[in-house]
C-alpha cells in the first residue's frame, strides 16, 4: 500500500490473536483498513470486510486500494556485507526497559557496542529491579529514570537533559489471566502500556 505508516493500532494485532487462541471456538478477525476506506465505506467495501468472516484464521489482513494483503514467510539470503545501523558509544533509550526483553537488549548493547543505556520505567528501583540494573552497570554506563511513559509531558520533562541516539520501545504490562477474566481496569493496564506507550514513543521521536 501507499501513504504514511500509522502504527498506533498495531498493538491490537497481538491482542486479537491472543484472544483467538484462548477461545478457538470464537471467530476473531484482525483486519487493517485505511482511514479513507472507513470514511468512504460503501457496499463494496463492506462486502470485502464481511468476506473475511469464516476464513478460520486470525492472521492480520490488510485491505488497501482494492487489494488484499496477507503476510507469509519466505526464504531470503542475507548479504553479509550489509552492516547494521548499531554504532559503538551511542546512547540508547529503552522505554519499559527493566523487563526481561529490555534487560537482554541492554546487556547486548553494553557488551557488543559499549553503549550508554537509559532505561525508563514506571516502578521504583528496588528489590530485583535494582539488582538487575546494578548487574547491567557492571558492563557499562546505565541510568534508570522512573516515570510514567503513558504521560507524555512527564516523559519529556524526565528526559529534557538527555541526548539520545536511538529509542527502543519494550514496555508491556503482563498479567497471567485469560482475557475473559480481566476486569476493565486490568484490561486498560494491559493495553495502555502498548497503545499509549507506542504513541508517546512516536511523539517523543518527533518532539
Backbone as a printed PyTorch tensor [residue, N CA C, xyz], in Angstrom:
tensor([[[  0.8230,  -1.1940,   0.0000],
         [  0.0000,   0.0000,   0.0000],
         [  0.8580,   1.2440,   0.0000]],

        [[  0.2090,   2.4000,  -0.1170],
         [  0.9260,   3.6590,  -0.1230],
         [  0.4300,   4.5270,   1.0110]],

        [[  1.1130,   5.6420,   1.2190],
         [  0.7400,   6.5350,   2.2990],
         [  1.6530,   6.3520,   3.4870]],

        [[  1.5350,   7.2660,   4.4360],
         [  2.3950,   7.2270,   5.6080],
         [  2.0000,   6.0740,   6.5330]],

        [[  2.9810,   5.5610,   7.2540],
         [  2.7430,   4.4810,   8.1960],
         [  2.1970,   5.0600,   9.4980]],

        [[  1.0860,   4.5210,   9.9710],
         [  0.4810,   4.9570,  11.2260],
         [  0.2950,   3.7270,  12.1090]],

        [[  1.2810,   3.4450,  12.9480],
         [  1.2820,   2.1740,  13.6880],
         [  0.5210,   2.2110,  15.0160]],

        [[ -0.3220,   3.2270,  15.2190],
         [ -0.9330,   3.4220,  16.5270],
         [ -1.7980,   2.2360,  16.9640]],

        [[ -2.4050,   1.5410,  16.0230],
         [ -3.2720,   0.4250,  16.3930],
         [ -2.5980,  -0.9240,  16.2880]],

        [[ -1.2830,  -0.9390,  16.0520],
         [ -0.5830,  -2.2040,  15.8070],
         [ -0.6460,  -3.1390,  17.0110]],

        [[ -0.7620,  -2.5830,  18.2070],
         [ -0.8000,  -3.4250,  19.3980],
         [ -2.0290,  -4.3140,  19.4310]],

        [[ -3.0830,  -3.9310,  18.7270],
         [ -4.3000,  -4.7300,  18.7320],
         [ -4.1450,  -6.0220,  17.9430]],

        [[ -3.1300,  -6.0910,  17.0810],
         [ -2.8870,  -7.3390,  16.3470],
         [ -2.6040,  -8.4710,  17.3240]],

        [[ -1.6810,  -8.2190,  18.2530],
         [ -1.3260,  -9.2480,  19.2330],
         [ -2.4960,  -9.6140,  20.1240]],

        [[ -3.2790,  -8.5940,  20.5150],
         [ -4.4320,  -8.8490,  21.3800],
         [ -5.4520,  -9.7500,  20.6880]],

        [[ -5.7690,  -9.4390,  19.4370],
         [ -6.7760, -10.2310,  18.7150],
         [ -6.3040, -11.6600,  18.4990]],

        [[ -5.0120, -11.8470,  18.2330],
         [ -4.5100, -13.2020,  18.0340],
         [ -4.4640, -13.9850,  19.3460]],

        [[ -4.1630, -13.3060,  20.4540],
         [ -4.2160, -13.9720,  21.7510],
         [ -5.6390, -14.4100,  22.0650]],

        [[ -6.5880, -13.5420,  21.7620],
         [ -7.9980, -13.8530,  22.0130],
         [ -8.4420, -15.0650,  21.2010]],

        [[ -8.0230, -15.1320,  19.9440],
         [ -8.4270, -16.2460,  19.0860],
         [ -7.8360, -17.5710,  19.5580]],

        [[ -6.6400, -17.5230,  20.1530],
         [ -6.0050, -18.7560,  20.6360],
         [ -6.5860, -19.1930,  21.9880]],

        [[ -6.9760, -18.2330,  22.8200],
         [ -7.5820, -18.5810,  24.0960],
         [ -8.9750, -19.1710,  23.9060]],

        [[ -9.6720, -18.7010,  22.8730],
         [-11.0400, -19.1530,  22.6350],
         [-11.1980, -19.5580,  21.1710]],

        [[-10.7130, -20.7510,  20.8270],
         [-10.7180, -21.1950,  19.4270],
         [-12.1130, -21.3570,  18.8300]],

        [[-13.1310, -21.4320,  19.6700],
         [-14.4960, -21.5420,  19.1480],
         [-15.0700, -20.1990,  18.7260]],

        [[-14.3990, -19.1290,  19.1060],
         [-14.8260, -17.7970,  18.6910],
         [-14.2380, -17.4770,  17.3210]],

        [[-14.9640, -16.6740,  16.5700],
         [-14.4110, -16.1710,  15.3120],
         [-13.8780, -14.7640,  15.5520]],

        [[-12.5580, -14.6270,  15.5070],
         [-11.9020, -13.3450,  15.7420],
         [-11.1820, -12.9380,  14.4660]],

        [[-11.4550, -11.7400,  13.9940],
         [-10.8110, -11.2390,  12.7810],
         [ -9.9100, -10.0590,  13.1130]],

        [[ -8.8140,  -9.9520,  12.3850],
         [ -7.9020,  -8.8230,  12.5290],
         [ -7.6920,  -8.2210,  11.1420]],

        [[ -8.3990,  -7.1300,  10.8740],
         [ -8.3910,  -6.5180,   9.5410],
         [ -7.8770,  -5.0850,   9.6520]],

        [[ -6.8370,  -4.8070,   8.9120],
         [ -6.2320,  -3.4800,   8.8820],
         [ -6.7670,  -2.7490,   7.6540]],

        [[ -7.5750,  -1.7100,   7.8810],
         [ -8.1280,  -0.9560,   6.7650],
         [ -7.7160,   0.5050,   6.8790]],

        [[ -7.6840,   1.1840,   5.7700],
         [ -7.2410,   2.5770,   5.7460],
         [ -8.3320,   3.4920,   6.2880]],

        [[ -7.9060,   4.6690,   6.7410],
         [ -8.8680,   5.6580,   7.2040],
         [ -9.8040,   6.0870,   6.0960]],

        [[ -9.2900,   6.1250,   4.8760],
         [-10.1240,   6.5290,   3.7420],
         [-11.2400,   5.5230,   3.5070]],

        [[-10.9240,   4.2320,   3.6410],
         [-11.9420,   3.2030,   3.4550],
         [-13.0350,   3.3380,   4.5070]],

        [[-12.6350,   3.7010,   5.7150],
         [-13.6220,   3.9070,   6.7710],
         [-14.5220,   5.0910,   6.4500]],

        [[-13.9260,   6.1600,   5.9310],
         [-14.6990,   7.3620,   5.6220],
         [-15.6390,   7.1450,   4.4400]],

        [[-15.1630,   6.4110,   3.4350],
         [-15.9370,   6.2260,   2.2030],
         [-16.5440,   4.8290,   2.1300]],

        [[-16.8360,   4.2470,   3.2880],
         [-17.3020,   2.8650,   3.3160],
         [-18.6170,   2.7200,   2.5400]],

        [[-18.5490,   1.9430,   1.4640],
         [-19.7370,   1.6810,   0.6620],
         [-20.0530,   0.1880,   0.7010]],

        [[-21.0170,  -0.2050,  -0.0510],
         [-21.4370,  -1.6080,  -0.0230],
         [-20.2980,  -2.5300,  -0.4500]],

        [[-19.5580,  -2.1260,  -1.4810],
         [-18.4580,  -2.9650,  -1.9670],
         [-17.3790,  -3.1220,  -0.9030]],

        [[-17.0450,  -2.0110,  -0.2520],
         [-16.0310,  -2.0870,   0.7920],
         [-16.4860,  -2.9210,   1.9630]],

        [[-17.7530,  -2.7780,   2.3330],
         [-18.2970,  -3.5580,   3.4340],
         [-18.2940,  -5.0450,   3.0990]],

        [[-18.6030,  -5.3830,   1.8550],
         [-18.5920,  -6.7850,   1.4400],
         [-17.1820,  -7.3630,   1.5240]],

        [[-16.1690,  -6.5720,   1.2020],
         [-14.7770,  -7.0420,   1.2940],
         [-14.4230,  -7.4060,   2.7280]],

        [[-14.9260,  -6.6070,   3.6590],
         [-14.6630,  -6.8890,   5.0700],
         [-15.4180,  -8.1430,   5.5040]],

        [[-16.6840,  -8.2440,   5.1170],
         [-17.5040,  -9.3790,   5.5280],
         [-17.0120, -10.6880,   4.9190]],

        [[-16.3410, -10.6110,   3.7710],
         [-15.8060, -11.8230,   3.1350],
         [-14.7470, -12.4990,   3.9880]],

        [[-14.1210, -11.7340,   4.8720],
         [-13.1030, -12.3210,   5.7400],
         [-13.7280, -13.2460,   6.7910]],

        [[-15.0140, -13.0610,   7.0440],
         [-15.6940, -13.9150,   8.0160],
         [-15.7340, -15.3590,   7.5140]],

        [[-15.4190, -16.2820,   8.4130],
         [-15.4570, -17.6870,   8.0400],
         [-14.1530, -18.2300,   7.4930]],

        [[-13.1110, -17.4040,   7.4810],
         [-11.8210, -17.8880,   6.9670],
         [-11.1420, -18.8210,   7.9600]],

        [[-11.5520, -18.7340,   9.2340],
         [-10.9750, -19.6190,  10.2460],
         [ -9.5780, -19.2310,  10.6720]],

        [[ -9.1900, -18.0140,  10.3640],
         [ -7.8410, -17.5680,  10.7160],
         [ -7.8990, -16.1570,  11.2640]],

        [[ -7.0450, -15.8870,  12.2340],
         [ -6.9580, -14.5250,  12.7830],
         [ -5.6640, -13.8510,  12.3320]],

        [[ -5.0500, -14.3800,  11.2930],
         [ -3.8590, -13.7400,  10.7570],
         [ -4.2280, -12.3510,  10.2400]],

        [[ -3.4170, -11.3340,  10.5440],
         [ -3.7470,  -9.9760,  10.1070],
         [ -3.8920,  -9.8740,   8.5920]],

        [[ -4.9690,  -9.2250,   8.1600],
         [ -5.2350,  -8.9770,   6.7490],
         [ -5.2610,  -7.4670,   6.5290]],

        [[ -4.6740,  -7.0300,   5.4410],
         [ -4.6470,  -5.6050,   5.1100],
         [ -5.4460,  -5.3730,   3.8270]],

        [[ -6.3890,  -4.4420,   3.8810],
         [ -7.1720,  -4.0680,   2.7030],
         [ -6.7950,  -2.6530,   2.3030]],

        [[ -6.2300,  -2.5220,   1.0960],
         [ -5.7810,  -1.2220,   0.5990],
         [ -6.0710,  -1.0870,  -0.8920]],

        [[ -6.7960,  -0.0320,  -1.2620],
         [ -6.9910,   0.3330,  -2.6800],
         [ -7.4710,  -0.8430,  -3.5250]],

        [[ -8.3960,  -1.6110,  -2.9890],
         [ -8.9540,  -2.7250,  -3.7470],
         [ -8.1310,  -3.9940,  -3.7240]],

        [[ -7.0100,  -3.9940,  -2.9900],
         [ -6.1590,  -5.1760,  -2.9010],
         [ -6.1930,  -5.7440,  -1.4800]],

        [[ -6.0160,  -7.0500,  -1.4130],
         [ -5.9780,  -7.7550,  -0.1280],
         [ -4.5660,  -8.2840,   0.0890]],

        [[ -3.9660,  -7.9420,   1.2180],
         [ -2.6040,  -8.3580,   1.5180],
         [ -2.5970,  -9.2550,   2.7540]],

        [[ -1.7740, -10.2510,   2.7130],
         [ -1.5530, -11.0890,   3.8860],
         [ -0.0570, -11.3620,   4.0000]],

        [[  0.3980, -11.6670,   5.1920],
         [  1.8220, -11.9140,   5.3840],
         [  2.1200, -13.3990,   5.2250]],

        [[  3.3180, -13.6840,   4.8000],
         [  3.7580, -15.0660,   4.6640],
         [  5.2670, -15.1160,   4.8340]],

        [[  5.7710, -16.2940,   5.1030],
         [  7.2000, -16.4860,   5.3010],
         [  7.8540, -16.8910,   3.9850]],

        [[  9.0260, -16.3890,   3.7400],
         [  9.7830, -16.7750,   2.5600],
         [ 11.2660, -16.7990,   2.9080]],

        [[ 12.0020, -17.5960,   2.1790],
         [ 13.4400, -17.7080,   2.4000],
         [ 14.1690, -16.5510,   1.7170]],

        [[ 15.1240, -15.9860,   2.4130],
         [ 15.9400, -14.9300,   1.8280],
         [ 17.4070, -15.2210,   2.1320]],

        [[ 18.2600, -14.6560,   1.3250],
         [ 19.6910, -14.7690,   1.5550],
         [ 20.2090, -13.4260,   2.0540]],

        [[ 20.8240, -13.4500,   3.2330],
         [ 21.3460, -12.2240,   3.8090],
         [ 22.6940, -11.8750,   3.1990]],

        [[ 22.8530, -10.6140,   2.9000],
         [ 24.1090, -10.1160,   2.3670],
         [ 25.0030,  -9.7440,   3.5500]],

        [[ 26.0320, -10.5120,   3.7680],
         [ 26.9030, -10.2870,   4.9340],
         [ 27.6340,  -8.9520,   4.8680]],

        [[ 27.6680,  -8.3420,   3.7020],
         [ 28.3650,  -7.0660,   3.5680],
         [ 27.5390,  -5.8950,   4.0950]],

        [[ 26.2300,  -6.1450,   4.3280],
         [ 25.3630,  -5.0800,   4.8140],
         [ 25.5010,  -4.9470,   6.3270]],

        [[ 26.1070,  -3.8770,   6.7750],
         [ 26.2750,  -3.6650,   8.2050],
         [ 24.9630,  -3.1650,   8.8150]],

        [[ 24.7440,  -3.4730,  10.1010],
         [ 23.5320,  -2.9590,  10.7440],
         [ 23.7540,  -1.4980,  11.1470]],

        [[ 22.6990,  -0.9030,  11.6830],
         [ 22.7450,   0.5250,  11.9980],
         [ 23.2020,   0.8150,  13.4260]],

        [[ 23.5700,  -0.2160,  14.1660],
         [ 24.0330,  -0.0040,  15.5330],
         [ 25.4660,   0.5220,  15.5170]],

        [[ 25.7150,   1.5080,  16.3770],
         [ 27.0400,   2.1080,  16.4300],
         [ 27.5650,   2.0920,  17.8520]],

        [[ 28.8610,   1.9430,  17.9770],
         [ 29.5000,   1.9110,  19.2910],
         [ 29.4720,   3.2920,  19.9410]],

        [[ 29.3060,   3.2770,  21.2600],
         [ 29.3870,   4.5110,  22.0160],
         [ 28.1610,   5.3950,  21.9720]],

        [[ 27.0910,   4.9530,  21.3270],
         [ 25.8810,   5.7640,  21.2310],
         [ 25.0040,   5.5740,  22.4670]],

        [[ 24.0280,   6.4670,  22.6110],
         [ 23.1010,   6.4030,  23.7400],
         [ 21.7660,   5.8340,  23.2880]],

        [[ 21.3470,   4.7770,  23.9520],
         [ 20.1110,   4.0790,  23.6020],
         [ 19.1030,   4.2290,  24.7340]],

        [[ 17.9160,   4.7140,  24.3870],
         [ 16.8330,   4.8910,  25.3450],
         [ 15.8590,   3.7280,  25.2200]],

        [[ 15.6390,   3.0060,  26.3160],
         [ 14.7180,   1.8790,  26.3210],
         [ 13.5090,   2.2160,  27.1850]],

        [[ 12.3640,   2.3680,  26.5490],
         [ 11.1320,   2.6180,  27.2760],
         [ 10.5970,   1.2980,  27.8010]],

        [[ 10.4070,   1.2070,  29.1170],
         [  9.9960,  -0.0610,  29.7080],
         [ 11.1160,  -1.0790,  29.6770]],

        [[ 12.3380,  -0.6250,  29.7840],
         [ 13.4950,  -1.4980,  29.5810],
         [ 13.9150,  -2.3270,  30.7730]],

        [[ 13.1500,  -2.2660,  31.8760],
         [ 13.5450,  -3.0120,  33.0710],
         [ 12.9700,  -4.4230,  33.1010]],

        [[ 12.2330,  -4.7960,  32.0610],
         [ 11.7040,  -6.1510,  31.9610],
         [ 12.6930,  -7.0780,  31.2870]],

        [[ 12.2960,  -8.3290,  31.1100],
         [ 13.2080,  -9.3360,  30.5660],
         [ 13.7730,  -8.9980,  29.1980]],

        [[ 12.9100,  -8.5520,  28.2670],
         [ 13.3690,  -8.2280,  26.9160],
         [ 14.2890,  -7.0170,  26.9400]],

        [[ 13.8870,  -5.9840,  27.6780],
         [ 14.6970,  -4.7780,  27.7660],
         [ 16.0560,  -5.0240,  28.3840]],

        [[ 16.0990,  -5.8500,  29.4210],
         [ 17.3800,  -6.1590,  30.0650],
         [ 18.3090,  -6.9100,  29.1180]],

        [[ 17.7390,  -7.8420,  28.3510],
         [ 18.5480,  -8.6180,  27.3990],
         [ 19.1140,  -7.7080,  26.3050]],

        [[ 18.2870,  -6.7920,  25.7930],
         [ 18.7480,  -5.8540,  24.7690],
         [ 19.8410,  -4.9440,  25.3360]],

        [[ 19.6200,  -4.4600,  26.5540],
         [ 20.6000,  -3.5720,  27.1850],
         [ 21.9420,  -4.2690,  27.3700]],

        [[ 21.9080,  -5.5020,  27.8590],
         [ 23.1510,  -6.2370,  28.0720],
         [ 23.8910,  -6.4520,  26.7550]],

        [[ 23.1490,  -6.7700,  25.7160],
         [ 23.7640,  -6.9680,  24.3940],
         [ 24.4210,  -5.6760,  23.9020]],

        [[ 23.7110,  -4.5500,  24.0090],
         [ 24.2570,  -3.2730,  23.5410],
         [ 25.4760,  -2.8520,  24.3540]],

        [[ 25.4430,  -3.1270,  25.6440],
         [ 26.5830,  -2.7790,  26.5000],
         [ 27.8180,  -3.6010,  26.1480]],

        [[ 27.6150,  -4.8810,  25.9350],
         [ 28.7350,  -5.7760,  25.6620],
         [ 29.2930,  -5.6020,  24.2540]],

        [[ 28.4010,  -5.5120,  23.2880],
         [ 28.8350,  -5.5150,  21.8890],
         [ 29.1280,  -4.1260,  21.3230]],

        [[ 28.4790,  -3.0780,  21.8780],
         [ 28.6110,  -1.7480,  21.2820],
         [ 29.0190,  -0.6730,  22.2870]],

        [[ 29.3940,  -1.0870,  23.5030],
         [ 29.8360,  -0.1360,  24.5250],
         [ 28.8680,   1.0490,  24.6110]],

        [[ 27.5840,   0.7210,  24.6040],
         [ 26.5350,   1.7330,  24.5520],
         [ 26.3260,   2.4090,  25.9070]],

        [[ 25.7490,   3.5800,  25.8520],
         [ 25.2180,   4.2350,  27.0410],
         [ 23.7280,   3.9320,  27.0840]],

        [[ 23.2490,   3.4080,  28.1910],
         [ 21.8720,   2.9400,  28.2820],
         [ 21.0680,   3.8100,  29.2400]],

        [[ 19.9000,   4.2680,  28.7630],
         [ 18.9280,   4.9550,  29.6230],
         [ 17.6580,   4.1050,  29.6350]],

        [[ 17.2820,   3.6270,  30.7970],
         [ 16.0840,   2.8020,  30.9360],
         [ 15.0010,   3.6060,  31.6400]],

        [[ 13.8280,   3.6690,  31.0290],
         [ 12.6910,   4.3600,  31.6180],
         [ 11.6730,   3.3360,  32.0860]],

        [[ 11.2740,   3.4140,  33.3430],
         [ 10.2750,   2.5030,  33.8990],
         [  9.3860,   3.2320,  34.8830]],

        [[  8.2040,   2.7300,  35.0900],
         [  7.2660,   3.4240,  35.9900],
         [  7.4000,   2.9900,  37.4420]],

        [[  8.1080,   1.8920,  37.6850],
         [  8.2040,   1.3660,  39.0410],
         [  9.4820,   1.8210,  39.7330]],

        [[  9.4100,   1.8660,  41.0510],
         [ 10.5410,   2.2890,  41.8580],
         [ 11.6940,   1.2980,  41.7300]],

        [[ 12.8940,   1.8150,  41.7800],
         [ 14.0820,   0.9750,  41.6100],
         [ 14.4410,   0.3180,  42.9480]],

        [[ 13.7790,  -0.7870,  43.2460],
         [ 14.0180,  -1.5310,  44.4800],
         [ 14.0230,  -3.0230,  44.1720]],

        [[ 14.5180,  -3.8140,  45.1330],
         [ 14.4540,  -5.2680,  45.0330],
         [ 15.1390,  -5.8240,  43.8020]],

        [[ 14.4550,  -6.7570,  43.1380],
         [ 15.0090,  -7.4510,  41.9680],
         [ 15.3230,  -6.4770,  40.8410]],

        [[ 14.4860,  -5.4660,  40.6940],
         [ 14.7130,  -4.4790,  39.6280],
         [ 16.0360,  -3.7410,  39.8470]],

        [[ 16.3000,  -3.3640,  41.0780],
         [ 17.5570,  -2.6770,  41.3950],
         [ 18.7460,  -3.6050,  41.1620]],

        [[ 18.6060,  -4.8680,  41.5270],
         [ 19.6890,  -5.8370,  41.3070],
         [ 19.9870,  -5.9820,  39.8170]],

        [[ 18.9300,  -5.9990,  39.0050],
         [ 19.1180,  -6.1320,  37.5550],
         [ 19.8720,  -4.9370,  36.9800]],

        [[ 19.5150,  -3.7390,  37.4160],
         [ 20.1840,  -2.5370,  36.9170],
         [ 21.6370,  -2.5050,  37.3770]],

        [[ 21.8830,  -2.8900,  38.6200],
         [ 23.2570,  -2.9350,  39.1290],
         [ 24.0880,  -3.9470,  38.3510]],

        [[ 23.4640,  -5.0520,  37.9570],
         [ 24.1580,  -6.0570,  37.1410],
         [ 24.5490,  -5.4530,  35.7920]],

        [[ 23.6260,  -4.7210,  35.1660],
         [ 23.9350,  -4.0990,  33.8810],
         [ 25.0790,  -3.0930,  34.0050]],

        [[ 25.1410,  -2.4050,  35.1260],
         [ 26.1770,  -1.3910,  35.3200],
         [ 27.5790,  -1.9890,  35.3610]],

        [[ 27.6720,  -3.2920,  35.5850],
         [ 28.9950,  -3.9260,  35.5630],
         [ 29.5610,  -3.9770,  34.1460]],

        [[ 28.7060,  -3.7300,  33.1420],
         [ 29.1480,  -3.7640,  31.7450],
         [ 29.3180,  -2.3740,  31.1390]],

        [[ 28.8530,  -1.3500,  31.8510],
         [ 28.9840,  -0.0150,  31.2740],
         [ 28.0730,   0.9990,  31.9290]],

        [[ 27.8330,   2.0830,  31.2030],
         [ 27.0690,   3.2160,  31.7130],
         [ 25.5660,   2.9770,  31.5720]],

        [[ 24.8740,   2.8810,  32.7090],
         [ 23.4280,   2.6130,  32.7190],
         [ 22.7430,   3.5880,  33.6660]],

        [[ 21.6680,   4.1910,  33.1910],
         [ 20.8900,   5.1220,  34.0100],
         [ 19.4290,   4.6780,  34.0250]],

        [[ 18.8200,   4.7070,  35.2010],
         [ 17.3970,   4.3520,  35.3210],
         [ 16.6070,   5.5980,  35.6940]],

        [[ 15.5380,   5.8750,  34.9310],
         [ 14.6740,   7.0220,  35.1940],
         [ 13.2660,   6.5080,  35.4750]],

        [[ 12.7400,   6.8540,  36.6370],
         [ 11.3910,   6.4220,  36.9910],
         [ 10.3870,   7.4740,  36.5520]],

        [[  9.5170,   7.0900,  35.6190],
         [  8.4540,   7.9790,  35.1600],
         [  7.4030,   7.1440,  34.4420]],

        [[  6.2270,   7.7010,  34.2940],
         [  5.1280,   7.0140,  33.6180],
         [  5.1730,   7.3550,  32.1360]],

        [[  5.5140,   6.3870,  31.3060],
         [  5.6540,   6.6770,  29.8740],
         [  4.3090,   6.8860,  29.1900]],

        [[  3.2000,   6.6490,  29.9100],
         [  1.8850,   6.9430,  29.3570],
         [  1.5330,   8.4220,  29.4990]],

        [[  2.3200,   9.1540,  30.3090],
         [  2.1400,  10.5910,  30.4910],
         [  3.2160,  11.3060,  29.6800]],

        [[  2.8550,  11.8040,  28.5030],
         [  3.8530,  12.3390,  27.5830],
         [  4.5810,  13.5530,  28.1540]],

        [[  3.8640,  14.4640,  28.7520],
         [  4.5040,  15.6660,  29.2930],
         [  5.5170,  15.3110,  30.3740]],

        [[  5.1580,  14.3720,  31.2250],
         [  6.0650,  13.9370,  32.2820],
         [  7.2730,  13.2190,  31.6930]],

        [[  7.0370,  12.4620,  30.6360],
         [  8.1140,  11.7410,  29.9620],
         [  9.1260,  12.7140,  29.3710]],

        [[  8.6380,  13.7470,  28.7010],
         [  9.5180,  14.7620,  28.1050],
         [ 10.3070,  15.4810,  29.1870]],

        [[  9.6280,  15.8210,  30.2710],
         [ 10.2850,  16.5300,  31.3730],
         [ 11.4000,  15.6850,  31.9810]],

        [[ 11.1620,  14.3880,  32.1020],
         [ 12.1600,  13.4940,  32.7050],
         [ 13.3870,  13.3190,  31.8220]],

        [[ 13.2080,  13.5200,  30.5120],
         [ 14.3010,  13.2770,  29.5660],
         [ 14.8640,  14.5680,  28.9730]],

        [[ 14.5130,  15.7180,  29.5510],
         [ 14.8500,  17.0040,  28.9270],
         [ 16.3450,  17.2290,  28.7870]],

        [[ 17.1500,  16.6610,  29.6610],
         [ 18.5940,  16.9010,  29.6140],
         [ 19.3620,  15.7420,  28.9630]],

        [[ 18.6370,  14.8160,  28.3520],
         [ 19.2740,  13.6300,  27.7860],
         [ 19.4560,  13.7620,  26.2750]],

        [[ 20.6030,  13.3550,  25.7990],
         [ 20.8480,  13.2810,  24.3560],
         [ 20.7620,  11.8120,  23.9530]],

        [[ 19.8170,  11.5050,  23.0810],
         [ 19.5300,  10.1150,  22.7340],
         [ 19.7540,   9.8880,  21.2440]],

        [[ 20.4120,   8.7840,  20.9200],
         [ 20.6690,   8.4400,  19.5160],
         [ 19.6620,   7.4280,  18.9660]],

        [[ 19.1190,   6.6050,  19.8450],
         [ 18.1990,   5.5500,  19.3840],
         [ 17.1890,   5.2490,  20.4790]],

        [[ 15.9360,   5.0210,  20.0920],
         [ 14.8740,   4.6950,  21.0400],
         [ 14.3580,   3.2850,  20.7740]],

        [[ 14.1820,   2.5170,  21.8570],
         [ 13.6340,   1.1540,  21.7570],
         [ 12.4460,   1.0560,  22.7040]],

        [[ 11.2920,   0.6570,  22.1660],
         [ 10.0780,   0.5480,  22.9800],
         [  9.8420,  -0.9180,  23.3370]],

        [[ 10.0190,  -1.2550,  24.6240],
         [  9.8190,  -2.6440,  25.0670],
         [  8.7910,  -2.7350,  26.1960]],

        [[  8.0740,  -1.6340,  26.4530],
         [  7.1570,  -1.6120,  27.5870],
         [  5.9590,  -2.5350,  27.3640]],

        [[  5.5810,  -3.2150,  28.4170],
         [  4.3640,  -4.0240,  28.4000],
         [  3.9310,  -4.2760,  29.8340]],

        [[  2.6620,  -4.6250,  29.9840],
         [  2.1370,  -4.9880,  31.2960],
         [  1.5540,  -6.3890,  31.1510]],

        [[  2.0830,  -7.3160,  31.9130],
         [  1.6780,  -8.7100,  31.7550],
         [  0.9850,  -9.2130,  33.0130]],

        [[ -0.2300,  -9.6920,  32.8410],
         [ -0.9930, -10.2840,  33.9290],
         [ -1.4370, -11.6650,  33.4800]],

        [[ -1.0440, -12.6830,  34.2020],
         [ -1.2810, -14.0600,  33.7640],
         [ -2.7110, -14.4960,  34.0700]],

        [[ -3.6320, -13.9560,  33.2670],
         [ -5.0390, -14.3060,  33.3780],
         [ -5.6250, -14.4190,  31.9720]],

        [[ -6.6040, -15.3020,  31.7640],
         [ -7.3090, -15.3040,  30.4760],
         [ -7.9750, -13.9600,  30.2500]],

        [[ -8.0690, -13.5420,  29.0010],
         [ -8.6250, -12.2330,  28.6770],
         [-10.0290, -12.0640,  29.2400]],

        [[-10.8350, -13.1190,  29.1940],
         [-12.2320, -13.0240,  29.6100],
         [-12.3670, -12.7710,  31.1170]],

        [[-11.3030, -13.0360,  31.8640],
         [-11.3510, -12.8330,  33.3160],
         [-10.7890, -11.4860,  33.7520]],

        [[-10.3470, -10.6880,  32.7940],
         [ -9.8380,  -9.3600,  33.1260],
         [-10.9890,  -8.3970,  33.3590]],

        [[-10.8950,  -7.5890,  34.4180],
         [-11.8850,  -6.5290,  34.5810],
         [-11.4410,  -5.3140,  33.7570]],

        [[-12.2710,  -4.2780,  33.7320],
         [-11.9840,  -3.1180,  32.8850],
         [-10.6520,  -2.4730,  33.2540]],

        [[-10.4000,  -2.3350,  34.5460],
         [ -9.1600,  -1.7010,  34.9970],
         [ -7.9450,  -2.5090,  34.5700]],

        [[ -7.9990,  -3.8360,  34.7270],
         [ -6.8870,  -4.7030,  34.3370],
         [ -6.6880,  -4.6830,  32.8250]],

        [[ -7.7950,  -4.6740,  32.0910],
         [ -7.7080,  -4.6340,  30.6240],
         [ -7.0290,  -3.3470,  30.1630]],

        [[ -7.4090,  -2.2240,  30.7590],
         [ -6.8120,  -0.9470,  30.3730],
         [ -5.3140,  -0.9420,  30.6580]],

        [[ -4.9090,  -1.5190,  31.7830],
         [ -3.4890,  -1.5890,  32.1080],
         [ -2.7450,  -2.4520,  31.0980]],

        [[ -3.3950,  -3.5540,  30.6800],
         [ -2.7720,  -4.4460,  29.7080],
         [ -2.5310,  -3.7310,  28.3820]],

        [[ -3.5270,  -2.9820,  27.9450],
         [ -3.4850,  -2.3960,  26.6030],
         [ -2.7530,  -1.0530,  26.5570]],

        [[ -2.9300,  -0.2370,  27.5890],
         [ -2.4220,   1.1390,  27.5150],
         [ -0.9040,   1.2190,  27.4560]],

        [[ -0.2110,   0.2800,  28.1180],
         [  1.2580,   0.3090,  28.0710],
         [  1.7540,   0.1970,  26.6460]],

        [[  1.0600,  -0.6020,  25.8490],
         [  1.4560,  -0.7490,  24.4450],
         [  0.8960,   0.3730,  23.5810]],

        [[ -0.4090,   0.6510,  23.7090],
         [ -1.0250,   1.6510,  22.8420],
         [ -0.5000,   3.0520,  23.1380]],

        [[ -0.6480,   3.5050,  24.3880],
         [ -0.1660,   4.8420,  24.7380],
         [  1.3500,   4.9010,  24.7250]],

        [[  1.9850,   3.7880,  25.1080],
         [  3.4420,   3.7430,  25.0710],
         [  3.9730,   3.9030,  23.6580]],

        [[  3.3390,   3.2200,  22.7040],
         [  3.7450,   3.3330,  21.3050],
         [  3.5020,   4.7480,  20.7820]],

        [[  2.3340,   5.2910,  21.0950],
         [  2.0000,   6.6460,  20.6520],
         [  3.0010,   7.6590,  21.2000]],

        [[  3.3220,   7.5450,  22.4770],
         [  4.2510,   8.5050,  23.0810],
         [  5.6860,   8.2890,  22.5970]],

        [[  6.0360,   7.0460,  22.2600],
         [  7.3610,   6.8010,  21.6840],
         [  7.4870,   7.5170,  20.3370]],

        [[  6.4340,   7.4630,  19.5300],
         [  6.4400,   8.1440,  18.2330],
         [  6.4880,   9.6530,  18.4260]],

        [[  5.6870,  10.1450,  19.3500],
         [  5.6730,  11.5900,  19.6350],
         [  7.0190,  12.0520,  20.1610]],

        [[  7.6780,  11.1910,  20.9390],
         [  8.9830,  11.5450,  21.5030],
         [ 10.0340,  11.6840,  20.3930]],

        [[  9.9670,  10.7930,  19.4100],
         [ 10.9020,  10.8630,  18.2790],
         [ 10.6780,  12.1530,  17.4850]],

        [[  9.4230,  12.5530,  17.3510],
         [  9.0710,  13.7320,  16.5640],
         [  9.2450,  15.0340,  17.3470]],

        [[  9.4610,  14.9320,  18.6590],
         [  9.4590,  16.1170,  19.5270],
         [ 10.6600,  17.0220,  19.2380]]])
